[in-house]
């Protein structure tokens, strides 16, 4: 029974360490678990409800009122019955219907439309920010994994050469000190691999943290497919759209200000029972209708001041927009320049790697005949390790730059 348990445990452990996850998995998890995206989605839904609430105010307001009043008068003492009627009772259903112009209705509808567009835009930007962070961390973690695998392979190479060198040392072809120096290099490489493994675990843990996942499983990451996306001019990016929406908000505020200074008309009415019982109270069922008109006359010139304030806000928004356009162009120029530099460096590193690999192959052959210097061989191996680690880091930098360029130049 114990043997079966241990076999099951070994199989389960091997499965958990061999599972692979890709970039799409982490992006989807991050978007699902993001409280910010949920918050914005709820704000969009709330804005729809607010719009319906405003529409509800266009409909007639119906209310029921029931009042009873008694004012005693004893030998002339008490309220004047001409004013208080002595006693009264009323049971009325009242109606109040605002007469709202089409321009007011359209302006209020436009307000909620602009708010919704702003929230939808904020959600898109939030998704872009989240995706950018996930992609950046995925690249970092994948780079650590790539370096880990390579350095593990180099350990195996050193171990194979250590076996050969040990035999040659036993046959006095190489000195004992040379062998010990080689073993020291091997141990240093093992320490390097341990540090890389810990680094990968930490990078993977941060990736899970950003994705909102609680997971400490050691998994393999698939190679990310990250390429430059189609370029969007600054006038068509979602960042530029933000300035457009801000301008529309200010223009709409001007319309709302103008509407608030228009005369307002209300249709009033009630029906029910209203009586003082002074004469034939049973006949006092009836109704009434009326009109309410409100005309703004003077408010201390507030309307003009409010329009001036909004004009200032429009000028400020335009200044930020112009500055953004300049920085947008400069940002992309700098990023593309750095991307070009990493590609140039990559070509140089590949050329160096070919030479270093050829040197190691030559040293390995000379090592068998005892014609190679151990120190030269270790220097060659060290160079290859450093070049490959630099190549890996340069690949990471290249992918990070592509991620950054896509963030600014694409609406995806």
Coordinates of N, CA, C and O in Angstrom, one line a residue, residues 1-19:
X1 N 0.8 -1.2 0.0 CA 0.0 0.0 0.0 C 0.9 1.3 0.0 O 0.6 2.2 -0.7
X2 N 1.9 1.2 0.8 CA 2.8 2.4 0.9 C 3.5 2.6 -0.5 O 3.7 3.7 -0.9
X3 N 3.9 1.5 -1.1 CA 4.6 1.6 -2.4 C 3.7 2.3 -3.4 O 4.1 3.1 -4.2
X4 N 2.4 1.9 -3.4 CA 1.4 2.5 -4.3 C 1.3 4.0 -4.1 O 1.3 4.8 -5.0
X5 N 1.3 4.4 -2.8 CA 1.2 5.8 -2.4 C 2.4 6.6 -2.9 O 2.2 7.7 -3.5
X6 N 3.6 6.0 -2.7 CA 4.7 6.7 -3.1 C 4.8 6.9 -4.6 O 5.3 7.9 -5.2
X7 N 4.4 5.8 -5.4 CA 4.4 5.9 -6.8 C 3.4 7.0 -7.3 O 3.7 7.8 -8.2
X8 N 2.2 7.1 -6.6 CA 1.3 8.1 -7.0 C 1.8 9.5 -6.7 O 1.7 10.4 -7.5
X9 N 2.5 9.6 -5.6 CA 3.1 10.9 -5.2 C 4.2 11.3 -6.2 O 4.2 12.5 -6.6
X10 N 5.0 10.4 -6.6 CA 6.0 10.7 -7.6 C 5.4 11.2 -8.9 O 5.8 12.1 -9.5
X11 N 4.4 10.4 -9.4 CA 3.7 10.8 -10.6 C 3.1 12.1 -10.5 O 3.1 12.9 -11.4
X12 N 2.4 12.4 -9.4 CA 1.8 13.7 -9.2 C 2.8 14.8 -9.2 O 2.6 15.9 -9.8
X13 N 3.9 14.6 -8.5 CA 4.9 15.7 -8.4 C 5.5 15.9 -9.8 O 5.7 17.1 -10.2
X14 N 5.8 14.8 -10.6 CA 6.3 15.0 -11.9 C 5.4 15.8 -12.8 O 5.8 16.6 -13.6
X15 N 4.1 15.5 -12.6 CA 3.1 16.2 -13.5 C 3.0 17.7 -13.1 O 3.0 18.5 -14.0
X16 N 3.1 18.0 -11.8 CA 3.0 19.4 -11.4 C 4.2 20.2 -11.8 O 4.1 21.4 -12.1
X17 N 5.3 19.5 -12.0 CA 6.5 20.3 -12.4 C 6.7 20.3 -13.9 O 7.5 21.1 -14.4
X18 N 5.9 19.5 -14.6 CA 6.1 19.5 -16.0 C 5.0 20.3 -16.7 O 5.0 20.4 -18.0
X19 N 4.0 20.8 -16.0 CA 2.9 21.5 -16.7 C 3.4 22.8 -17.3 O 4.3 23.4 -16.7

